[in-house]
XYZ file of C-alpha atoms in Angstrom:
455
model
C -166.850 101.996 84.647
C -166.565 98.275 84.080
C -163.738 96.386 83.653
C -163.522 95.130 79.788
C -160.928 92.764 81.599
C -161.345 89.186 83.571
C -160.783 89.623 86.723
C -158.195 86.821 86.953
C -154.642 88.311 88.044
C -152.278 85.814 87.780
C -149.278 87.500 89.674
C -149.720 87.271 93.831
C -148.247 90.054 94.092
C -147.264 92.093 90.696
C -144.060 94.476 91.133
C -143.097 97.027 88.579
C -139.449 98.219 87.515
C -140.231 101.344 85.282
C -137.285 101.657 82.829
C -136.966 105.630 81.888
C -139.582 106.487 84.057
C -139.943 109.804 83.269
C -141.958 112.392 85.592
C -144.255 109.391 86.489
C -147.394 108.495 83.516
C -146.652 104.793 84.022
C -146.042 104.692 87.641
C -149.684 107.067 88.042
C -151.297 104.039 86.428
C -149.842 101.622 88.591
C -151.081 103.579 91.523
C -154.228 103.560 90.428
C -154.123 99.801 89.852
C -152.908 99.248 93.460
C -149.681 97.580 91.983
C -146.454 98.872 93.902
C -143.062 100.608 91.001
C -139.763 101.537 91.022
C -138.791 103.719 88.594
C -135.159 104.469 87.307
C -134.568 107.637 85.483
C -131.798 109.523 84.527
C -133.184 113.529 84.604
C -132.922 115.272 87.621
C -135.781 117.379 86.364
C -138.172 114.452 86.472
C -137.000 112.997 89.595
C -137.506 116.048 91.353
C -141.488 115.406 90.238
C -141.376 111.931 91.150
C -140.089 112.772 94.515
C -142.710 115.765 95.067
C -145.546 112.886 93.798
C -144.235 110.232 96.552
C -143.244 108.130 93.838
C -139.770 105.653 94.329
C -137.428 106.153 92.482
C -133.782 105.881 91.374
C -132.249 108.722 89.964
C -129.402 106.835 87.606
C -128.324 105.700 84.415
C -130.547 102.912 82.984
C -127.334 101.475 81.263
C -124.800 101.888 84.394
C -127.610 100.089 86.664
C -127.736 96.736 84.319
C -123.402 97.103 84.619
C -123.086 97.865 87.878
C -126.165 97.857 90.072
C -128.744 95.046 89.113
C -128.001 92.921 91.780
C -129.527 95.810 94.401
C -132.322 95.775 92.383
C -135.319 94.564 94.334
C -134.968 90.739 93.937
C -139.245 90.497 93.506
C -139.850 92.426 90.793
C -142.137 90.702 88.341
C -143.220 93.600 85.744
C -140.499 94.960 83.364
C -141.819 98.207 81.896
C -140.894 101.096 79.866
C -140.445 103.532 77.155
C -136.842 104.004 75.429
C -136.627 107.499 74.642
C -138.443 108.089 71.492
C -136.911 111.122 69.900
C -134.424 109.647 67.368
C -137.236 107.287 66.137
C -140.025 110.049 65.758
C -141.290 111.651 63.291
C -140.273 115.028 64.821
C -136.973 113.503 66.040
C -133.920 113.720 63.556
C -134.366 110.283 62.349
C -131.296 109.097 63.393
C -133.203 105.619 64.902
C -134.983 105.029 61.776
C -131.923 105.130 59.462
C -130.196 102.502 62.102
C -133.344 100.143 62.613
C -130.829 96.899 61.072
C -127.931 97.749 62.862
C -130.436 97.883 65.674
C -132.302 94.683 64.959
C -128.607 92.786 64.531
C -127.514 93.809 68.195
C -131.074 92.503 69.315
C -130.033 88.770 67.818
C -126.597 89.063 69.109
C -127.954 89.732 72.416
C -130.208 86.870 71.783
C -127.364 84.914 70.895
C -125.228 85.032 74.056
C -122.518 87.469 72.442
C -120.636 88.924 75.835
C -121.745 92.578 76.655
C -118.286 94.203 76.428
C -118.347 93.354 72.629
C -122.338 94.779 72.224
C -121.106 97.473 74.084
C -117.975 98.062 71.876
C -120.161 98.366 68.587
C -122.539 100.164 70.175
C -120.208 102.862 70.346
C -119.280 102.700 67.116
C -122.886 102.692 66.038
C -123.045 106.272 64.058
C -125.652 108.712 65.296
C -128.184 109.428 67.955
C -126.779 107.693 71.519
C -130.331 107.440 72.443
C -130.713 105.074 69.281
C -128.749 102.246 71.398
C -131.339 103.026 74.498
C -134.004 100.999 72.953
C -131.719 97.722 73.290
C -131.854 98.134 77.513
C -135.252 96.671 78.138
C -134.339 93.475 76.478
C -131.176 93.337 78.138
C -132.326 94.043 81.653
C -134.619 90.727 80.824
C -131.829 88.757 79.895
C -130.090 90.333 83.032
C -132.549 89.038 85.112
C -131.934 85.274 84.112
C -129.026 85.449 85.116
C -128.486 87.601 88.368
C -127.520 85.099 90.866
C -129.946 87.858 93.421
C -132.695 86.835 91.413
C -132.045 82.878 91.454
C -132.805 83.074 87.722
C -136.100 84.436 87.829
C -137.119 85.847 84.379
C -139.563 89.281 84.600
C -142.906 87.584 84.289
C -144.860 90.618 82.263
C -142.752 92.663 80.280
C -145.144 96.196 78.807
C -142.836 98.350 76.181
C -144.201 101.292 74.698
C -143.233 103.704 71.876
C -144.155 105.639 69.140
C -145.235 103.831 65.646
C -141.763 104.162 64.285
C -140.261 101.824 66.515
C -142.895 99.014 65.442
C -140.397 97.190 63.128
C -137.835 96.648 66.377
C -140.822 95.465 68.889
C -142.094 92.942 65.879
C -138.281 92.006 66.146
C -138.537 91.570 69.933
C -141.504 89.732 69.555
C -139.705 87.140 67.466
C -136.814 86.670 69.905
C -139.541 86.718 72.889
C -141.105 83.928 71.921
C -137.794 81.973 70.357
C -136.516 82.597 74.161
C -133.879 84.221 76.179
C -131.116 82.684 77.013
C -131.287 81.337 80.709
C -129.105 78.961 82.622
C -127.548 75.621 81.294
C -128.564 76.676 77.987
C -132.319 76.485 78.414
C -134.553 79.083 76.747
C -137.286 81.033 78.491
C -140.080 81.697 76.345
C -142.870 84.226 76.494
C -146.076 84.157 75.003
C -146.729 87.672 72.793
C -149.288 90.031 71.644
C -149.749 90.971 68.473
C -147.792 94.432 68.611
C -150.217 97.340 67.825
C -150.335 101.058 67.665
C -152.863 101.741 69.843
C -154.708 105.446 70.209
C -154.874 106.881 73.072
C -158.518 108.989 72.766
C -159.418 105.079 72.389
C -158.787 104.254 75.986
C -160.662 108.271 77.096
C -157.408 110.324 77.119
C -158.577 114.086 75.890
C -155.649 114.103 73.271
C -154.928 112.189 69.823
C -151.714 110.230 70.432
C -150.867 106.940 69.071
C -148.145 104.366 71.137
C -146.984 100.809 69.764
C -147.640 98.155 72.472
C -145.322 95.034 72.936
C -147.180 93.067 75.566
C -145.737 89.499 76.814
C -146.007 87.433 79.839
C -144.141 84.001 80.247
C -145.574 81.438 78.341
C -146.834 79.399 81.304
C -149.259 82.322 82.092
C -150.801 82.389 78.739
C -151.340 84.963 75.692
C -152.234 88.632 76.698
C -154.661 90.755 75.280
C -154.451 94.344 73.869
C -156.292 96.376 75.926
C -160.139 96.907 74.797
C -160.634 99.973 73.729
C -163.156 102.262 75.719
C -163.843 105.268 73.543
C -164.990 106.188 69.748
C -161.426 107.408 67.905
C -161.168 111.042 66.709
C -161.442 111.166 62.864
C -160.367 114.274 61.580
C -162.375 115.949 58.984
C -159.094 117.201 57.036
C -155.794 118.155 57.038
C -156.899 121.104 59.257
C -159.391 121.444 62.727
C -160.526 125.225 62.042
C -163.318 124.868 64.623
C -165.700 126.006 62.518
C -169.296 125.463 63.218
C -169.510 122.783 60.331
C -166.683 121.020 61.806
C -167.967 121.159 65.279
C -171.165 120.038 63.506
C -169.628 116.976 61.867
C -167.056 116.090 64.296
C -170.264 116.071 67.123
C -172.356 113.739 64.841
C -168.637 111.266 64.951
C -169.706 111.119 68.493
C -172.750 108.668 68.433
C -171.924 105.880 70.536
C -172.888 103.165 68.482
C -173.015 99.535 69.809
C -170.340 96.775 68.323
C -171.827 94.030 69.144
C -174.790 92.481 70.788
C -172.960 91.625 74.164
C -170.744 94.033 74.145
C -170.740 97.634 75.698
C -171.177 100.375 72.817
C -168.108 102.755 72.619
C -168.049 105.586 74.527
C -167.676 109.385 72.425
C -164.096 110.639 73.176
C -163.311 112.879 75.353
C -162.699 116.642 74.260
C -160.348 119.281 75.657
C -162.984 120.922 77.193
C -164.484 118.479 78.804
C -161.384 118.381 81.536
C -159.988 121.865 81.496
C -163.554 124.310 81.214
C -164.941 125.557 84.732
C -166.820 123.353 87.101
C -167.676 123.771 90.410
C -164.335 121.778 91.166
C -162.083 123.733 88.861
C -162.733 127.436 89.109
C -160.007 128.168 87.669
C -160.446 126.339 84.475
C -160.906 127.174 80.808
C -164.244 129.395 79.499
C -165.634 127.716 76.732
C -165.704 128.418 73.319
C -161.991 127.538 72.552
C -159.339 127.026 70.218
C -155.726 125.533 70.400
C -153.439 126.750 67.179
C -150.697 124.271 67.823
C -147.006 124.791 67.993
C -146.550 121.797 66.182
C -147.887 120.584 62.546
C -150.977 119.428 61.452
C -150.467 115.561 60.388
C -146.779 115.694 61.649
C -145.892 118.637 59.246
C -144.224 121.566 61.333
C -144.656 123.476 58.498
C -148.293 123.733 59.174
C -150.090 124.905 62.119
C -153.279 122.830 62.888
C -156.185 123.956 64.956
C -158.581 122.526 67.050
C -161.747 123.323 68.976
C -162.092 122.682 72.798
C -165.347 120.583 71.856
C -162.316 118.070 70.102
C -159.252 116.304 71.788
C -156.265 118.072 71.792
C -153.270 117.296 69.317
C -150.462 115.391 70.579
C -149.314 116.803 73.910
C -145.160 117.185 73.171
C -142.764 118.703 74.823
C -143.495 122.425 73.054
C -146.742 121.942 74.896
C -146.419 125.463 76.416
C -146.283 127.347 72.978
C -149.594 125.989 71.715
C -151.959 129.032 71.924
C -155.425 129.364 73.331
C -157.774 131.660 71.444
C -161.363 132.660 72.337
C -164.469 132.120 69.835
C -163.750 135.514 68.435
C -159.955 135.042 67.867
C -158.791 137.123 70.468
C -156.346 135.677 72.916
C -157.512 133.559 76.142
C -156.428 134.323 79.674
C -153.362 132.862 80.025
C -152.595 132.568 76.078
C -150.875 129.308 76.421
C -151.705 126.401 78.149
C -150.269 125.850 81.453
C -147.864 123.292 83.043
C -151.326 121.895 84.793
C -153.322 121.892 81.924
C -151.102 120.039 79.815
C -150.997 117.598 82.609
C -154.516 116.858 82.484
C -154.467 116.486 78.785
C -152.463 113.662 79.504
C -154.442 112.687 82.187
C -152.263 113.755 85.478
C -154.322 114.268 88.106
C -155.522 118.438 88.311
C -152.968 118.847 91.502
C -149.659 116.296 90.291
C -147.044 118.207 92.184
C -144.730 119.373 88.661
C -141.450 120.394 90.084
C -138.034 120.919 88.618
C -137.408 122.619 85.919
C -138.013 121.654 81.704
C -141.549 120.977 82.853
C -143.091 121.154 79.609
C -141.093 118.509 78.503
C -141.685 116.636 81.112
C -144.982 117.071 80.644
C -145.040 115.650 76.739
C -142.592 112.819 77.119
C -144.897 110.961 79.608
C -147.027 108.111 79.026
C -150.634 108.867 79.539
C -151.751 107.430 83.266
C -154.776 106.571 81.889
C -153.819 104.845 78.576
C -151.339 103.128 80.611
C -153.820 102.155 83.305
C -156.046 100.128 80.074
C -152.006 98.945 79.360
C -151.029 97.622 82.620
C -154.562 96.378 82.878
C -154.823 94.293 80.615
C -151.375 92.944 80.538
C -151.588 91.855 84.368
C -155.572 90.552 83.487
C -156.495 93.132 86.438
C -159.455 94.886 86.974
C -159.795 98.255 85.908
C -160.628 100.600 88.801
C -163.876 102.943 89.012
C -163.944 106.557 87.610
C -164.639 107.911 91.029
C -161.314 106.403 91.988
C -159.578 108.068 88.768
C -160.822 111.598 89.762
C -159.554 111.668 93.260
C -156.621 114.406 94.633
C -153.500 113.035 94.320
C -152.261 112.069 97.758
C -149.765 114.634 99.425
C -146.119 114.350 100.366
C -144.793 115.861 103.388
C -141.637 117.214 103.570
C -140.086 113.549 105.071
C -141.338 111.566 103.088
C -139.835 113.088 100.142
C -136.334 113.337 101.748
C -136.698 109.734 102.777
C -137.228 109.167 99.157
C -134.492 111.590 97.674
C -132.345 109.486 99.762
C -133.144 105.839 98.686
C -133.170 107.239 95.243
C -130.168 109.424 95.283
C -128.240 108.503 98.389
C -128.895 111.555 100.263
C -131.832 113.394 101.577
C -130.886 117.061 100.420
C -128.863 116.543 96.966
C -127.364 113.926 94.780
C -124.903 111.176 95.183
C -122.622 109.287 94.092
C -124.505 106.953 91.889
C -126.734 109.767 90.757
C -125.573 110.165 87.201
C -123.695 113.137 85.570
C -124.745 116.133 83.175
C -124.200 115.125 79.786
C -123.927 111.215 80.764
C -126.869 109.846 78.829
C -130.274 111.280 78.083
C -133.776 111.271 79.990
C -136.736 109.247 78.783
C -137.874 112.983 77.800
C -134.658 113.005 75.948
C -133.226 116.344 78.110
C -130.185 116.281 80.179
C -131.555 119.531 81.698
C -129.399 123.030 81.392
C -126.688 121.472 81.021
C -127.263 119.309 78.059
C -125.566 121.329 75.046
C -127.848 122.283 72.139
C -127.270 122.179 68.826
C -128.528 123.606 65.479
C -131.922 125.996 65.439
C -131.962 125.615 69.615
C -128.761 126.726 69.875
C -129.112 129.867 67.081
C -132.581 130.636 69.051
C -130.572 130.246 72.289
C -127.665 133.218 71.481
C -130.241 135.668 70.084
């Protein structure tokens, strides 16, 4: 495939610190892209993946590492990235973040405005609701952090690449504003950033098998110019109403959707999207994959309404992949149940675009699993944002390389402070939340889990 981007990287060498890294979906892009990450994530569940994929990684507290450990941070990172967990500002989430969005957007000014962190901190623990609600504020304080850290010489982040879902648009337009007003730096100057128009993006757009949509904020330093939103690849999946029954009119319709038509007379038509199963049926490669005819009856709501169950045919992406991934069941052309009757931890993995053989390990995988960003969505992200080329499909097919057992106690160790376990700095059960919003086992549960839970 060829790049839809100039190949004109402006970063020597481009360095990425991964904010709630999660099991990896940003850090897989980066690998692909040739550009070197460190993530930093709180879940032991999704370190122990990152660790298994070779990928570095500090297993902490996003919060307690802007306190307490930014100065051992890496002193030439250029690329602040991440996604806040999302949970309190989704539409499945308990809306928590939405009802707070002001209180929210008044700590962003204040931090803005120079007010000292023990007082941000202060209200932020008054702030009623969801903890994770505060989480959303770190990004933009690790890039103030960073003008200040005397290990960093006053070095701002030159890229910074947020990502969440649509409900947290009003805060990134917010963050856009302040972005490009400046940070506060040293002696009072600003550092400014030039800024993309913030966009929810979909992912089948950009060839990911699965209908998902993510709101970009995109800015580099001003002296490096405006980025661009990544160009989108691939036709978007219009469904046909507020159910996918698979029907042969459906499949009928939804197959004459896919005519690539051209958009313009120098530029490349738009690909048809990719369908579920187009990456999980049986080839040569994949002998144990998926016999076609289909059909996914999701877990979760059709058009974000759990009180529906929507269904879709495995000649159409999937739904969103969440973290109840491994309740959506598969059902053959006649009804009757597939073999397995639930899509596996792999499978869901490739429906976000994992490579087939990503070592999953831990436990919660499903979760892990749904929480991620897309590799390749975030490949078109990172892309674009660091003007880089985009690499061939050949390349985005190949095994994911294999850790041996040293390599991934060398990296338990940088990331953990010991080669076998955790350490000190390794955060505690029930001290924040993951970027897939679990604490693992021991995180208690409240409500309908916790009902389902004692029966």
């Amino acid at each position: 495939m060829t790049s839809p981007y100039p190949a004109a990287p402006f970063l020597e060498n481009p360095y990425i610190l991964d904010l709630f890294a999660g099991p990896g979906g940003l850090d897989v892009a980066a690998h692909m892209l040739a550009v070197p990450s460190l993530g930093i994530e709180w879940d032991r569940n999704a370190c122990e993946t990152r660790y298994a994929a070779g990928l570095p990684t500090w297993h902490a507290d996003v919060s307690a590492v802007r306190r307490e450990r930014f100065h051992e941070l890496p002193k030439d990172l250029t690329v602040l990235a991440g996604g806040p967990p999302c949970q309190t500002y989704s539409v499945a989430g308990n809306g928590a973040g939405r009802k707070a969005l002001k209180e929210v957007e008044r700590f962003i000014r204040a931090l803005v405005d120079g007010i000292d962190d023990t007082v941000i901190d202060k209200q932020l623990e008054e702030l009623n609701g969801d903890p994770r609600t505060a989480l959303v504020l770190e990004p933009l304080r690790y890039a103030i952090k960073a003008l200040t850290c005397p290990n960093r010489d006053g070095r701002p982040f030159d890229v910074i690449v947020l990502e969440q879902v649509p409900g947290v648009k009003a805060l990134w337009d917010v963050y856009a504003e302040v972005l490009t007003a400046g940070l506060p730096g040293k002696d009072g100057e600003r550092v400014r950033y030039a800024v993309a128009k913030v966009s929810t993006l979909r992912t089948e757009a950009y060839g990911v098998p699965q209908t998902r949509r993510r709101t970009i904020l995109m800015a580099r330093l001003s002296e490096h110019g405006v980025p661009e939103l990544p160009t989108p690849t691939h036709r978007t999946y219009k469904p046909l109403g507020p159910e996918q029954s698979g029907s042969a009119g459906a499949k009928g319709a939804a197959e004459a959707d896919q005519i690539a038509l051209p958009v313009g007379e120098t530029e490349t038509p738009l690909r048809p999207w990719v369908s579920m199963g187009e990456v999980l049926k049986v080839t040569n490669d994949r002998p144990q994959g998926r016999e076609t005819p289909f059909t996914i009856v999701s877990n979760y709501g059709s058009g974000g309404d759990p009180k529906k169950r929507g269904m879709r045919a495995d000649d159409q992406p999937a739904f969103t992949v969440t973290g109840k991934v491994s309740r959506n069941a598969v059902r053959r052309g006649d009804g009757t149940p597939h073999s397995p009757d639930r899509l596996t931890i792999p499978e869901a993995g490739i429906l976000q675009t994992f490579p087939p053989d990503y070592p999953w390990s831990g436990g919660d995988q499903s979760q892990q699993v749904g929480n991620a960003v897309p590799p390749l969505f975030g490949m078109h992200v990172l892309a674009a944002a660091l003007a880089l080329p985009l690499p061939s499909e050949e390349k985005l097919r190949e095994n994911w390389p294999e850790v041996g057992d040293e390599e991934r106690a060398s990296l338990r160790k940088e990331g953990c402070g010991a080669p076998d376990g955790c350490g000190p700095n390794c955060p505690q059960p029930g001290g924040q939340f993951s970027s897939s919003g679990s604490s693992g086992s021991s995180r208690p549960r409240t409500g309908v889990s916790a009902k389902r839970s004692e029966k």
